[in-house]
PDB file of C-alpha atoms and ligand atoms in Angstrom:
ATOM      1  CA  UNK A 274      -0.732  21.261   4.198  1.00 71.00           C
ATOM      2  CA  UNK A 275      -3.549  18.341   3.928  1.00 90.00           C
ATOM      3  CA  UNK A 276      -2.244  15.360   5.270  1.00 97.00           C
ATOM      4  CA  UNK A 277      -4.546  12.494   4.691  1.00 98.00           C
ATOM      5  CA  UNK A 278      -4.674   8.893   4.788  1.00 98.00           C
ATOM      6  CA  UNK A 279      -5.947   5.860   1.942  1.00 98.00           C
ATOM      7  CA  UNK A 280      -6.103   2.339   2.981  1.00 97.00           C
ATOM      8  CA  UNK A 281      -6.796  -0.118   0.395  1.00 98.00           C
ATOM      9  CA  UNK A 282      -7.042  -3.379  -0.653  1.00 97.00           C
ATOM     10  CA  UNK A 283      -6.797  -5.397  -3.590  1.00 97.00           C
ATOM     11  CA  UNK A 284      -7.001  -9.355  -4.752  1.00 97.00           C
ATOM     12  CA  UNK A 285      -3.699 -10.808  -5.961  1.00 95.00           C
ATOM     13  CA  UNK A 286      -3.706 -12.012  -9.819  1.00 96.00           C
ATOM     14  CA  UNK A 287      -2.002 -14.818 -11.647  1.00 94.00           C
ATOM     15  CA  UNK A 288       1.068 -12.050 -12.404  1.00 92.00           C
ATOM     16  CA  UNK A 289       1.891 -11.905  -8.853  1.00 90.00           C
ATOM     17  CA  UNK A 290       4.953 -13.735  -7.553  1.00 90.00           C
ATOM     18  CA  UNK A 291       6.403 -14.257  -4.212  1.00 83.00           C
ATOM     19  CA  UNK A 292       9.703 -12.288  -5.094  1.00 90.00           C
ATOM     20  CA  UNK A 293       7.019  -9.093  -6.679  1.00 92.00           C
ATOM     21  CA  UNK A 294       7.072  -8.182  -2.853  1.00 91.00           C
ATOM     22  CA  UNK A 295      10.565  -7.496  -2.559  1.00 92.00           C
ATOM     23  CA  UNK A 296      10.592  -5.813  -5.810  1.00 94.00           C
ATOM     24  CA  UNK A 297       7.500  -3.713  -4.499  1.00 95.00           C
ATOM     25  CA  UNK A 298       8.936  -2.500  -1.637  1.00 93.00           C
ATOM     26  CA  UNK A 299      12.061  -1.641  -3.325  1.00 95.00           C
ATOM     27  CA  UNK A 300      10.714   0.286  -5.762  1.00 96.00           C
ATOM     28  CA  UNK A 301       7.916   1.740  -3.073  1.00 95.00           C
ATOM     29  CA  UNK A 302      10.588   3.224  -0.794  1.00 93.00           C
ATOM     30  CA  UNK A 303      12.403   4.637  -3.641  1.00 95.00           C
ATOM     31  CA  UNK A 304       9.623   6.244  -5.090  1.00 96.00           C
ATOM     32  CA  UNK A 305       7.818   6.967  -1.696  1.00 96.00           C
ATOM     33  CA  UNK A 306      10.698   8.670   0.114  1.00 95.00           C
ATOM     34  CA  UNK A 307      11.037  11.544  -2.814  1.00 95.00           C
ATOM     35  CA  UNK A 308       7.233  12.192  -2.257  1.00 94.00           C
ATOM     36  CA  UNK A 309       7.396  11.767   1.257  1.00 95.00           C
ATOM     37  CA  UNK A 310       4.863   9.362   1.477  1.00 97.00           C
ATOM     38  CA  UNK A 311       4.522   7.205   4.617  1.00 96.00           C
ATOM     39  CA  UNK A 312       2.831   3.908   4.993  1.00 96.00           C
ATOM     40  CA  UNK A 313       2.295   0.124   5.239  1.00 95.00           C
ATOM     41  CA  UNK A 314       1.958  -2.778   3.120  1.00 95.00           C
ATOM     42  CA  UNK A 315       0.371  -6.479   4.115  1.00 92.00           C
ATOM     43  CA  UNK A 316      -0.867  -9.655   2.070  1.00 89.00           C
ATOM     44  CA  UNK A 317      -1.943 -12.899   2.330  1.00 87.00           C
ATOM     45  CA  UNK A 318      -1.851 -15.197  -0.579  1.00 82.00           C
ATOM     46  CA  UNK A 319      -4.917 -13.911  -1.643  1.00 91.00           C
ATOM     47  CA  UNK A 320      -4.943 -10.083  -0.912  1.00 93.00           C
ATOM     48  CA  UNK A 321      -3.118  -6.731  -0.139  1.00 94.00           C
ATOM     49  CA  UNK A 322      -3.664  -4.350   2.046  1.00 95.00           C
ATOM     50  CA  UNK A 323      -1.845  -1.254   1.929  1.00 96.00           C
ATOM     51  CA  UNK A 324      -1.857   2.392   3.945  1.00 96.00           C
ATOM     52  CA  UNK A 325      -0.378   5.593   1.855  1.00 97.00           C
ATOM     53  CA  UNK A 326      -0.353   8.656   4.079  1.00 97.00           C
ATOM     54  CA  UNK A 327       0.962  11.782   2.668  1.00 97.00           C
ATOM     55  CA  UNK A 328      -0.481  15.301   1.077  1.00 97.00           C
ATOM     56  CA  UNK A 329      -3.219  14.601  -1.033  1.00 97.00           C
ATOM     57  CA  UNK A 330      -1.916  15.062  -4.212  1.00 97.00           C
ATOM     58  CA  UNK A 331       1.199  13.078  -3.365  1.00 97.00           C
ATOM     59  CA  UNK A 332      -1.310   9.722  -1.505  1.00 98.00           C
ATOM     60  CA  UNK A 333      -3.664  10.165  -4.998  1.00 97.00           C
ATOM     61  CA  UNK A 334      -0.837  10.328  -7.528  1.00 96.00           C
ATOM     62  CA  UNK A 335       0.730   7.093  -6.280  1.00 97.00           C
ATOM     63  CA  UNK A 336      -2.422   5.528  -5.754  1.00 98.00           C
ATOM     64  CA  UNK A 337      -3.464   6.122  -9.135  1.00 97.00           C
ATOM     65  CA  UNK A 338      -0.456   4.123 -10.104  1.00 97.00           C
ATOM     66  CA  UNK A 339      -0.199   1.372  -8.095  1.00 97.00           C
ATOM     67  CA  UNK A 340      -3.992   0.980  -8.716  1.00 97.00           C
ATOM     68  CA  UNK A 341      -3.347  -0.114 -12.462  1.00 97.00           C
ATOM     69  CA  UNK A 342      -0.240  -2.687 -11.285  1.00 97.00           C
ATOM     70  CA  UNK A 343      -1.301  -5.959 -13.411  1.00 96.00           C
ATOM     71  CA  UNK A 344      -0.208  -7.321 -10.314  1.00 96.00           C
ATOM     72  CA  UNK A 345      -3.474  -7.150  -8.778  1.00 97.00           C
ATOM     73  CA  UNK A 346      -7.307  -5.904  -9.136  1.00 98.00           C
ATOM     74  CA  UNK A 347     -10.259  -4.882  -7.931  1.00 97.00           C
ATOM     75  CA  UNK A 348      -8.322  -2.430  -5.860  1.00 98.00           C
ATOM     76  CA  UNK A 349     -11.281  -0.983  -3.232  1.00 98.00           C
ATOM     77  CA  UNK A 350     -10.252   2.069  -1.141  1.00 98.00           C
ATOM     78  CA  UNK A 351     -11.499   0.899   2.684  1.00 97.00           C
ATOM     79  CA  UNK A 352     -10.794   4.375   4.228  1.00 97.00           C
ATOM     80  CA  UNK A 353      -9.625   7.623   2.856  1.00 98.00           C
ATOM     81  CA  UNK A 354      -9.116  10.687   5.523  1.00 98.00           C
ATOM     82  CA  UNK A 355      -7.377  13.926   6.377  1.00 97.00           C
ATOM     83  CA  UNK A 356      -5.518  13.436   9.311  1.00 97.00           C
ATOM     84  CA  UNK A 357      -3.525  15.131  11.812  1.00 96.00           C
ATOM     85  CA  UNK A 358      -0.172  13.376  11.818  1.00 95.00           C
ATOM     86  CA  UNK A 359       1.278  10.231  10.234  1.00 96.00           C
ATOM     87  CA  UNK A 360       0.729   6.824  11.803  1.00 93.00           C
ATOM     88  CA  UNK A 361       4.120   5.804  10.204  1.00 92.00           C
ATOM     89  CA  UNK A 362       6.513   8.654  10.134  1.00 92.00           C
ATOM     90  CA  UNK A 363       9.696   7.794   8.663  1.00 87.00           C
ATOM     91  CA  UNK A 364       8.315   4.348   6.844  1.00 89.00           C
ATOM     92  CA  UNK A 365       8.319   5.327   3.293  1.00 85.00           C
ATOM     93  CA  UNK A 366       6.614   1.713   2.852  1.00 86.00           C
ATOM     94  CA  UNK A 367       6.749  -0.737   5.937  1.00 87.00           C
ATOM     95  CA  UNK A 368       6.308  -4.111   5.705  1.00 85.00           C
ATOM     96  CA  UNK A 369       4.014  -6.184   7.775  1.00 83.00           C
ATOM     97  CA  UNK A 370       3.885 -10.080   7.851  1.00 77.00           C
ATOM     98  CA  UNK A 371       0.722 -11.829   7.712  1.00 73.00           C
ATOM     99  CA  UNK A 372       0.576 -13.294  11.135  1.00 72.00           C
ATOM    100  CA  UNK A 373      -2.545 -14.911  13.166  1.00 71.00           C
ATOM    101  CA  UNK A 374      -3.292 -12.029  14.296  1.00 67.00           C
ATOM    102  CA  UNK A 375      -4.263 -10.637  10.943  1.00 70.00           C
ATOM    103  CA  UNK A 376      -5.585 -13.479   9.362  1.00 72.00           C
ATOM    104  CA  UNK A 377      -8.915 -11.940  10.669  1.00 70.00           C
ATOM    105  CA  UNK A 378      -8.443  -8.338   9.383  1.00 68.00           C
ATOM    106  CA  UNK A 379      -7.513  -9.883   5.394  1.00 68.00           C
TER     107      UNK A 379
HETATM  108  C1  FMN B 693       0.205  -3.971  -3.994  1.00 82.11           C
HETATM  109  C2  FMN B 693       1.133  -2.961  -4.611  1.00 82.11           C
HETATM  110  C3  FMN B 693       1.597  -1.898  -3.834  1.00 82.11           C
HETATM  111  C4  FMN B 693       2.452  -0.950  -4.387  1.00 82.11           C
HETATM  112  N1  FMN B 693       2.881   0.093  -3.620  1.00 82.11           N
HETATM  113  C5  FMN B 693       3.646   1.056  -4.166  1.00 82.11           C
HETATM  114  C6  FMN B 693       4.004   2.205  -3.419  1.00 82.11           C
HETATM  115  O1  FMN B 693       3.695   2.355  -2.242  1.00 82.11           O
HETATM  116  N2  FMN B 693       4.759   3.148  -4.052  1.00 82.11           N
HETATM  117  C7  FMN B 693       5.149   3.025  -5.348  1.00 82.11           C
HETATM  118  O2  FMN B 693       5.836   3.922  -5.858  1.00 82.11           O
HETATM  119  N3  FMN B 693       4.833   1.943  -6.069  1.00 82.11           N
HETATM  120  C8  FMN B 693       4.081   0.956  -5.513  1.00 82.11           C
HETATM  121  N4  FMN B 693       3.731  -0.140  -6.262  1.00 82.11           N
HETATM  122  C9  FMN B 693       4.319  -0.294  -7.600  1.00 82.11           C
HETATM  123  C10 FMN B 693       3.621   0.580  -8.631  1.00 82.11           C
HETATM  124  O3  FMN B 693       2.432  -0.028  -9.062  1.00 82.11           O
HETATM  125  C11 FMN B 693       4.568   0.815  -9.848  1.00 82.11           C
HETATM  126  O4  FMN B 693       4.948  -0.436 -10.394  1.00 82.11           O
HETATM  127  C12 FMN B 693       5.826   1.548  -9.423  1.00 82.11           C
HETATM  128  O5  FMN B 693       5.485   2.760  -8.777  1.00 82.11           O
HETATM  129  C13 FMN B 693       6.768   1.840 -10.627  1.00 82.11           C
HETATM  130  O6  FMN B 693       6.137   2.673 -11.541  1.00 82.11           O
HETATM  131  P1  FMN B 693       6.960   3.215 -12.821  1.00 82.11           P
HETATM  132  O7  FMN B 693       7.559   2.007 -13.474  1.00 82.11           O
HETATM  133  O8  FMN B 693       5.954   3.906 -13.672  1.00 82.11           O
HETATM  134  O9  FMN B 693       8.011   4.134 -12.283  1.00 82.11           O
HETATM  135  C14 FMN B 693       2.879  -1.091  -5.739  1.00 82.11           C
HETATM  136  C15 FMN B 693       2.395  -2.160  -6.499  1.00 82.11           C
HETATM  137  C16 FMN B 693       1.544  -3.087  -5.944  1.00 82.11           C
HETATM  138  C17 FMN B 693       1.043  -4.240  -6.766  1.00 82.11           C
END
């Protein structure tokens, strides 16, 4: 089975709140685990940046969703590979803080 990986990111809009994040996630997991879809979520107060590893069909059905969220635009896919095993096996959508040593990555 393909396994490949999509890293995006997108710019926050003026429907994003703080709380939306929990509420992402929530939902993410959720949805994610009953696809088994792995991955990885960031943002800043200006931008996401988010990692969906899975089967192909599974990363590009869920992608095509999230893509539309109001909650953000001008998604841009970064990177989009097959790869050999999952980076984050058993996150169905981990969270990482936006720390100093990211500020350089967003
Ligand atoms: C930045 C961002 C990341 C998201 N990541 C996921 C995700 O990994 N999985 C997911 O199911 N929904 C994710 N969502 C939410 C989806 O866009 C969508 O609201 C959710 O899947 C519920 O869809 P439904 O109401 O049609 O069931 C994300 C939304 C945003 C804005």
């Amino acid at each position: 089975m393909d396994l490949v990986r999509l890293i995006y990111t997108s710019t926050i809009t003026e429907k994003f709140e703080v709380d939306d994040i929990a509420r992402i996630l929530k939902v993410a997991r959720v949805k994610n685990k009953a696809l088994n879809v792995t991955g990885l979520l960031s943002f800043n107060r200006q931008f996401f940046l988010q990692c969906l590893e899975g089967t192909r069909q599974d990363v590009n059905q869920i992608y095509h969703k999230i893509a539309t969220d109001p909650r953000h635009k001008k998604p841009e896919i970064i990177d989009y590979q097959e790869i050999p095993h999952r980076e984050f096996d058993g996150w169905n959508m981990g969270y990482l803080q936006n720390t100093e040593s990211l500020r350089e990555l967003f």
